[in-house]
Tab-separated table of C-alpha atoms and ligand atoms in Angstrom:
chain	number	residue	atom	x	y	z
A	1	UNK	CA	63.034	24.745	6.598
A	2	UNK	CA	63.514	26.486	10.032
A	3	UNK	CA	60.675	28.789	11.134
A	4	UNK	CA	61.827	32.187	11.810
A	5	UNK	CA	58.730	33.861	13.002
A	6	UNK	CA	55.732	32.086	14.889
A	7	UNK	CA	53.104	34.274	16.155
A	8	UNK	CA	50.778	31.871	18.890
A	9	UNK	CA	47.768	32.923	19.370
A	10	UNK	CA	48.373	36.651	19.017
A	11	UNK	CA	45.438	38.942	20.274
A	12	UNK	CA	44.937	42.418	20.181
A	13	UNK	CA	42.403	44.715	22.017
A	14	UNK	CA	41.993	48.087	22.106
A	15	UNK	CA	39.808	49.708	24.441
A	16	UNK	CA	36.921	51.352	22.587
A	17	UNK	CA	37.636	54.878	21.272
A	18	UNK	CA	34.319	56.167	21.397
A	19	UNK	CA	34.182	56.045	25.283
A	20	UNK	CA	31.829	53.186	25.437
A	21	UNK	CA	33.160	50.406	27.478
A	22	UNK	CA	33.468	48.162	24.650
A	23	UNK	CA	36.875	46.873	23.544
A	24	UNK	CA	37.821	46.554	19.623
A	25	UNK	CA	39.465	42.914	18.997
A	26	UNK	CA	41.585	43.951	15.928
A	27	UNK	CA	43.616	40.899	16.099
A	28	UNK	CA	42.035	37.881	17.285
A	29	UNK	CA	44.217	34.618	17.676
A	30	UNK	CA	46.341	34.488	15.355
A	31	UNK	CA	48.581	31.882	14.744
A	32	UNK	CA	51.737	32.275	12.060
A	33	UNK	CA	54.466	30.448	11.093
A	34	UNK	CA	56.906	32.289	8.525
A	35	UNK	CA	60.074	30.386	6.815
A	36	UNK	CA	63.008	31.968	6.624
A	37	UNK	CA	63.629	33.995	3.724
A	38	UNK	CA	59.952	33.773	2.941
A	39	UNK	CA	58.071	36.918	1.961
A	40	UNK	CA	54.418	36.309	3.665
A	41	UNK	CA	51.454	38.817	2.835
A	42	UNK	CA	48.413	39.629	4.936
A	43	UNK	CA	45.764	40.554	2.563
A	44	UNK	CA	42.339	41.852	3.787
A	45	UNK	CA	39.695	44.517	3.653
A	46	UNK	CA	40.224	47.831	5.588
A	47	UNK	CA	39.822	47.613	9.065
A	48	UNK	CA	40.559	43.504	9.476
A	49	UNK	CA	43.782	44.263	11.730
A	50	UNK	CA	46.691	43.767	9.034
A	51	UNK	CA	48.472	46.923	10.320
A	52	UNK	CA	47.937	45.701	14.390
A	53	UNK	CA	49.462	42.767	13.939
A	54	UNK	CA	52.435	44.065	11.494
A	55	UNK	CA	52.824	46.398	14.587
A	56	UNK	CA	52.728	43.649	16.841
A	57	UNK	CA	55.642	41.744	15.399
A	58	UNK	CA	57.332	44.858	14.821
A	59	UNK	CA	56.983	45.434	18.564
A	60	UNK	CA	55.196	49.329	18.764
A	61	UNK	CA	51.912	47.346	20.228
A	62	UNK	CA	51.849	45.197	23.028
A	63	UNK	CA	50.046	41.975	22.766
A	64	UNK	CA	46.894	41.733	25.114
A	65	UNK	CA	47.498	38.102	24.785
A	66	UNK	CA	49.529	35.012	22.677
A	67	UNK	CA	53.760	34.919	22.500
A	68	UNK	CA	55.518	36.242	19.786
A	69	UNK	CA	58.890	33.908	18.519
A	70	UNK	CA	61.827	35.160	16.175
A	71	UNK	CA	63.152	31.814	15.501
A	72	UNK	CA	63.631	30.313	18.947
A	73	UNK	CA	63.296	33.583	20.992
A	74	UNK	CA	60.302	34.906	22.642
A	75	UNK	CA	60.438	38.526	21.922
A	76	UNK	CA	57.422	39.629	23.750
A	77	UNK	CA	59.560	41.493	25.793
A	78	UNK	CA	62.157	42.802	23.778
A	79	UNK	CA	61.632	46.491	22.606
A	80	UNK	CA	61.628	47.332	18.886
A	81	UNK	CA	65.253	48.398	18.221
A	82	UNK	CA	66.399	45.122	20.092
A	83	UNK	CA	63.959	42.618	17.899
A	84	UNK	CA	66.022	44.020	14.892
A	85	UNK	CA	63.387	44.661	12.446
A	86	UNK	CA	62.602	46.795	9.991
A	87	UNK	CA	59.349	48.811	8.922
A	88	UNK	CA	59.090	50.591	5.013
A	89	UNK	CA	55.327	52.589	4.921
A	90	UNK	CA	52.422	53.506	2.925
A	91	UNK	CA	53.941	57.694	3.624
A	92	UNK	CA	58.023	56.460	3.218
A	93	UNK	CA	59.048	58.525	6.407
A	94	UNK	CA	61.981	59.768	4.686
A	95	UNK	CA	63.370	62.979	6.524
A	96	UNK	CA	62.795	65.852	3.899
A	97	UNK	CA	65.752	67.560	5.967
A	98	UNK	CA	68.042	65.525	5.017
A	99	UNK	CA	69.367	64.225	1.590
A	100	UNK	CA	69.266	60.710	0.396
A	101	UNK	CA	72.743	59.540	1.273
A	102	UNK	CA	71.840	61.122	5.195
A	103	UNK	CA	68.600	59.256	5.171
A	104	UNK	CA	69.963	55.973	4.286
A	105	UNK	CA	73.161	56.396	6.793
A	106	UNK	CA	70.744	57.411	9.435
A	107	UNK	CA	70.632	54.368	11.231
A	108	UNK	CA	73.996	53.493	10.673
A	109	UNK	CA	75.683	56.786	12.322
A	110	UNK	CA	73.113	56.203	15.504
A	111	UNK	CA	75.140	52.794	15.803
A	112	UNK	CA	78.457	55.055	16.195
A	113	UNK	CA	79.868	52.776	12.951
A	114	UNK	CA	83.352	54.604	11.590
A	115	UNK	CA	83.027	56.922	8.746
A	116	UNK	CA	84.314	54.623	6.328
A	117	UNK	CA	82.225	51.978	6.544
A	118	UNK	CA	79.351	54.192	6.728
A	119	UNK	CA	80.045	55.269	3.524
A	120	UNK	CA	80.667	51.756	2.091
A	121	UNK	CA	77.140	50.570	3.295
A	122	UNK	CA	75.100	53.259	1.902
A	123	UNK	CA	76.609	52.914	-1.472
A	124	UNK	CA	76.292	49.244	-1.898
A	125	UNK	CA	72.373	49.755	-0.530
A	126	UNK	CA	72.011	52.787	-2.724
A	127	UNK	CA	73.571	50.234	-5.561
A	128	UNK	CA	71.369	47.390	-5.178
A	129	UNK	CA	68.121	50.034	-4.811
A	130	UNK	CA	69.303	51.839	-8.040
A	131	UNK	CA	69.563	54.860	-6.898
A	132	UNK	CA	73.686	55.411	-7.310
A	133	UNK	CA	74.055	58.566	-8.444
A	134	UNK	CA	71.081	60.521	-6.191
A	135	UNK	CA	73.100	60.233	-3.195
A	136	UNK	CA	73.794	64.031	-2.616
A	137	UNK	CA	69.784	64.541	-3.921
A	138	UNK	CA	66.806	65.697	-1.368
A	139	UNK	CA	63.947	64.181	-1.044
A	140	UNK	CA	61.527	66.856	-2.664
A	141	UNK	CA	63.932	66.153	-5.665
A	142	UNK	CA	62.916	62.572	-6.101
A	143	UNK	CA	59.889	60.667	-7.709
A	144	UNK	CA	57.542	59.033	-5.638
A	145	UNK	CA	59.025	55.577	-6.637
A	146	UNK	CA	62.662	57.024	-5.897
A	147	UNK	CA	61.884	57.870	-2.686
A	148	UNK	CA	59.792	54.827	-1.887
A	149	UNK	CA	63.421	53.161	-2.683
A	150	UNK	CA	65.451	55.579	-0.196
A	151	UNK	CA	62.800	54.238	2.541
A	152	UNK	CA	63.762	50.597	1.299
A	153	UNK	CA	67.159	51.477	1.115
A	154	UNK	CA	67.144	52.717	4.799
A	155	UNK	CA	65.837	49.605	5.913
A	156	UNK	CA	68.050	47.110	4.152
A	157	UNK	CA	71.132	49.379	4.778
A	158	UNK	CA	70.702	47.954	8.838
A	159	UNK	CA	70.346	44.447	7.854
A	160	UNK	CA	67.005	43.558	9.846
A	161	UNK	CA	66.231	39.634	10.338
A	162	UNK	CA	62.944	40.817	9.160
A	163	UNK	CA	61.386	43.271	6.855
A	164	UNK	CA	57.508	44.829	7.617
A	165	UNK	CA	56.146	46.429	4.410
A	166	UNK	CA	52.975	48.469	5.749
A	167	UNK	CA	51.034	48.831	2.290
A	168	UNK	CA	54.072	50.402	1.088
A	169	UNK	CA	52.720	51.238	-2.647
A	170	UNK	CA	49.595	52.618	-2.207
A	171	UNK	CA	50.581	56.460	-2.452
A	172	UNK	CA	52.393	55.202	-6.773
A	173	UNK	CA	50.235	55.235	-9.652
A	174	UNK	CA	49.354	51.980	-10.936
A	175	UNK	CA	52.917	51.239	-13.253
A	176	UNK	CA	55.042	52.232	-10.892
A	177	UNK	CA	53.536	50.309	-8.078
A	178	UNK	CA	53.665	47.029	-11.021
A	179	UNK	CA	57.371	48.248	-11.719
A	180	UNK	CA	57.894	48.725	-7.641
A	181	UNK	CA	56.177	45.206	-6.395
A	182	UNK	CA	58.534	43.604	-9.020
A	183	UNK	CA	61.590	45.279	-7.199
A	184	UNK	CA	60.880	44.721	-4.042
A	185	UNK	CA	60.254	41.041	-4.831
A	186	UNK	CA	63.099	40.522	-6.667
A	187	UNK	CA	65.463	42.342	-3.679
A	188	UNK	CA	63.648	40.525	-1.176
A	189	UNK	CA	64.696	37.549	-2.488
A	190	UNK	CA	67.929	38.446	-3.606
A	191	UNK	CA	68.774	39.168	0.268
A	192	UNK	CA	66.702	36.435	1.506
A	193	UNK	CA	65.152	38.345	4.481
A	194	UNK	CA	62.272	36.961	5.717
A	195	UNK	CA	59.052	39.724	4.610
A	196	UNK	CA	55.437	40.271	5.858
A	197	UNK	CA	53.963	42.404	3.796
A	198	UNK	CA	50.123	44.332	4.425
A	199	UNK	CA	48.348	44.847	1.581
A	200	UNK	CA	44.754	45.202	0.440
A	201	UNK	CA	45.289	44.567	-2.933
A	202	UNK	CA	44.645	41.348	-4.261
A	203	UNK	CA	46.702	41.198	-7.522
A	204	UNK	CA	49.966	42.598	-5.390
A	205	UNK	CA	49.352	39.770	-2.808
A	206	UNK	CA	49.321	37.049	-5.554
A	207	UNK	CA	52.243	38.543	-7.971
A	208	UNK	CA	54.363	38.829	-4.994
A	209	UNK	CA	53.594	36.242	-1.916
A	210	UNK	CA	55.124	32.763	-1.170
A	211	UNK	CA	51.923	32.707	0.940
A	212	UNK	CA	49.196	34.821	1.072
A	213	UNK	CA	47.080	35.049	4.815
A	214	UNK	CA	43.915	36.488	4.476
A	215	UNK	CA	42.372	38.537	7.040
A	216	UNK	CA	38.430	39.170	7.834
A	217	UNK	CA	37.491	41.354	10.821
A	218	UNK	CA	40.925	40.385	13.126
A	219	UNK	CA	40.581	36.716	12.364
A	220	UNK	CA	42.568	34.553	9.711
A	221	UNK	CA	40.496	32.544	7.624
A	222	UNK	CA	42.970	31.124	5.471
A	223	UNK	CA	46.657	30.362	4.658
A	224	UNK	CA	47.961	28.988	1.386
A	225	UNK	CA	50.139	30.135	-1.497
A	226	UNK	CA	48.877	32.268	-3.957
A	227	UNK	CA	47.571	29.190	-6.453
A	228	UNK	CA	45.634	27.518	-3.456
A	229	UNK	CA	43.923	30.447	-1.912
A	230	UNK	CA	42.920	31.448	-5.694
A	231	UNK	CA	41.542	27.959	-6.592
A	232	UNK	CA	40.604	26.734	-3.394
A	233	UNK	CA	39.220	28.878	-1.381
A	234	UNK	CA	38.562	28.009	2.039
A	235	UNK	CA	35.485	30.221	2.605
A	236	UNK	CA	32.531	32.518	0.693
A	237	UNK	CA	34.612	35.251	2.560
A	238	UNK	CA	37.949	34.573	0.742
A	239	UNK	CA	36.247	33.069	-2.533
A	240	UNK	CA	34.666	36.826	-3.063
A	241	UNK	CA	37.725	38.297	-1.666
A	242	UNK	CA	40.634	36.686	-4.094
A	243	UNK	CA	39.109	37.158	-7.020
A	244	UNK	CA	36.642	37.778	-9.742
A	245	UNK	CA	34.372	34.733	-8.830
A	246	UNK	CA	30.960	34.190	-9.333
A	247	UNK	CA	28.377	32.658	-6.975
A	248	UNK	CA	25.620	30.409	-8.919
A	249	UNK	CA	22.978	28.647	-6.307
A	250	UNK	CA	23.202	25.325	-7.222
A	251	UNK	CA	22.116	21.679	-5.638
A	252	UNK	CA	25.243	19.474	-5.219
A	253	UNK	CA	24.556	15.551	-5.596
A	254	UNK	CA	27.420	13.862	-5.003
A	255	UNK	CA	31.016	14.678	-4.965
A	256	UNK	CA	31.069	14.528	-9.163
A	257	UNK	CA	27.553	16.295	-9.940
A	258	UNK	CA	26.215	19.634	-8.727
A	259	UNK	CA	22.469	21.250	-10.594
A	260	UNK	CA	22.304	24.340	-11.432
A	261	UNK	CA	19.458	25.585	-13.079
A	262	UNK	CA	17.938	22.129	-14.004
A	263	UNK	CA	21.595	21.775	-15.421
A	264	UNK	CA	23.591	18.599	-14.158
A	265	UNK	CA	27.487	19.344	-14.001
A	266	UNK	CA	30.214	17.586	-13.224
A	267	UNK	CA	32.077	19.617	-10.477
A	268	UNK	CA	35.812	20.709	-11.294
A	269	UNK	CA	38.785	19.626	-9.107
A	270	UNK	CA	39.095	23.453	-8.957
A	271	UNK	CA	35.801	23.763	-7.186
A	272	UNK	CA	36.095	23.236	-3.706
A	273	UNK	CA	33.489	21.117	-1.458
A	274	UNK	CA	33.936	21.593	2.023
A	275	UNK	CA	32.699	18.628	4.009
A	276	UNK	CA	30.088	17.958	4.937
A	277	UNK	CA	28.074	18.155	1.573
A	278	UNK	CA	24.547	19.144	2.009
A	279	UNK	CA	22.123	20.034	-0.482
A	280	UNK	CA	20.704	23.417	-1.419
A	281	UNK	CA	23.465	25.218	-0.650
A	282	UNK	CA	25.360	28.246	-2.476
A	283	UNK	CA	28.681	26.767	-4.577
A	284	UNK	CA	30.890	29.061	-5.961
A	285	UNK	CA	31.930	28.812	-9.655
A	286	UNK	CA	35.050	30.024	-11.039
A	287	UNK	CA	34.240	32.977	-13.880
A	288	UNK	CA	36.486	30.889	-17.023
B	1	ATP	N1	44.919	52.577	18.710
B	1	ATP	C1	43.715	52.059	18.467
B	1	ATP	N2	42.700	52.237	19.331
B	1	ATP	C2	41.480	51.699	19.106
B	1	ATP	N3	41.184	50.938	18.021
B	1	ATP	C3	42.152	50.739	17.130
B	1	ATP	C4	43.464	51.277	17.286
B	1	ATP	N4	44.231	50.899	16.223
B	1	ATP	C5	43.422	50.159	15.439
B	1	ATP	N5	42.181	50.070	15.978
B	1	ATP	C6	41.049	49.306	15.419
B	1	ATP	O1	41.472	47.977	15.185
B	1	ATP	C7	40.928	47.483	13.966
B	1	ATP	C8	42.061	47.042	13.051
B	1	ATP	O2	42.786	48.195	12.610
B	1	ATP	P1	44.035	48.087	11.625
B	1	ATP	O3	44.615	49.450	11.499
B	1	ATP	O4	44.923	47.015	12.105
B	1	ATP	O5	43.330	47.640	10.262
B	1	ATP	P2	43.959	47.452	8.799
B	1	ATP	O6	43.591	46.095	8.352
B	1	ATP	O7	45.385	47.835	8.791
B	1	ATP	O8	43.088	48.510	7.943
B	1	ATP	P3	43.543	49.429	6.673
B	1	ATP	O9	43.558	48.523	5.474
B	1	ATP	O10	42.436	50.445	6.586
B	1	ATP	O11	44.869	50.045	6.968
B	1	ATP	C9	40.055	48.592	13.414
B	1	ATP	O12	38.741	48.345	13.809
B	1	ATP	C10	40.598	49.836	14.075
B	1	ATP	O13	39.603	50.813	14.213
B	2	MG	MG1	46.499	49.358	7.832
């Protein structure tokens, strides 16, 4: 399938805030390649550059280095509005002002489209967001959930070639964000719009991902789907990060036997040995 967004060797640095002359590398080299219609997550602790280098596709930071492609165009260059994407956020951005129809049509009316059609567009978006009905409601009027769905709503409404989702569930309660993350997959996929999608939560990344890219300090140390990064983790880093896992010291053989505790074991397919294998080292053991 065609690659609609390649990210080569993407770097970030910001120069220090604390007046030192240090710079901050919050993205360091990063290389991407998304599918079209393929709803990519970059999962990773707090402060490991997820939200740079959503901003850097999205075009609001320049890199300090690498070339960004949408399909076979370099976009480095091209500002925001032009690169034809669209961003939903942890805080919605919703304009309280304004009611929900207004917020959703937004966009639409800054592209001078007629009346008419204006009106046809937010209904079928309001439609496939659920929210037909709450057109004429405002915003302080809605649910947290509801109005996380206006933000989506005013996204989708301008048909982006790409959606950014900037930890977009982290201000719901727990059942809404399950009930939410379900949504938002299921639309996603429905339109087919090619989604990267910042989280920190490991459970969202794997119920929602065709592939899940895990971050560590501006640096990605691993891409797989969901299944692979869980059972095969490429690092300690992402082993501890994925999932409950437990780390047993143990002396590894061969490529069938590891000791642990004076116990022989035969090592599971689901326990990966990174070459070379040397003795004495920690191995990580799934918790069954
Ligand atoms: N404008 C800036 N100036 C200086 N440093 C910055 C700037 N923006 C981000 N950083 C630094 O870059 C690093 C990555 O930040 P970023 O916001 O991308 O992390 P994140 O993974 O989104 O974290 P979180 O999960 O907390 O949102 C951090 O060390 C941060 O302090
Ligand atoms: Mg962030």
């Amino acid at each position: 399938m065609a690659t609609d967004l390649r990210t080569i060797n993407i770097r970030k640095e910001f120069v220090s805030p604390d007046q030192t002359s240090k710079t901050v590398v919050a993205v360091n080299d990063v290389n991407l390649n998304i599918e079209k219609g393929k709803l990519v997550t970059l999962l990773g602790p707090s402060g490991c550059g997820k939200t740079t280098l959503l901003r850097l596709i999205a075009g609001f930071e320049e890199p300090s280095a690498g070339d960004i492609y949408f399909g076979e165009r370099r976009v480095n260059n091209d500002a925001p509005n032009v690169r034809n994407s669209a961003m939903v956020f942890q805080s919605y951005a919703i304009f309280p002002h304004l009611n929900v129809f207004d917020n959703v049509a937004f966009g639409l009316k800054l592209k001078n489209l007629r009346q008419h059609e204006v009106k046809k567009r937010v209904e079928q978006v309001l439609e496939l967001v659920d929210l037909t009905g709450m057109a004429k409601r405002a915003p302080s009027q809605l649910s947290g959930g509801q109005q996380q769905r206006v933000a989506l709503a005013r996204c989708i409404v301008m048909e982006p070639r790409l959606l950014l989702f900037d930890e977009p569930l982290s201000n719901l309660d727990a059942k809404l964000r399950e009930q939410m993350r379900v949504e938002i997959r299921d639309l996603q996929q429905r339109l087919g719009i090619t989604s990267v999608y910042v989280t920190h939560d490991q459970i969202e990344a794997m119920s929602i991902s065709d592939e899940i890219v895990i971050m560590n300090s501006g640096v990605v140390e691993q891409i797989a789907s969901p299944q692979e990064v869980y059972a095969k983790p490429n690092s300690r880093f992402v082993a501890d990060f994925i999932g409950k896992a437990n780390f047993i010291p143990a002396k590894v053989h061969d490529k069938n036997t590891a000791e642990i505790s004076d116990i022989k074991l035969p090592l599971k397919e689901t326990i990966q040995l990174p070459p070379p294998i040397r003795r004495s080292r920690w191995w990580r053991v799934l918790k069954r």
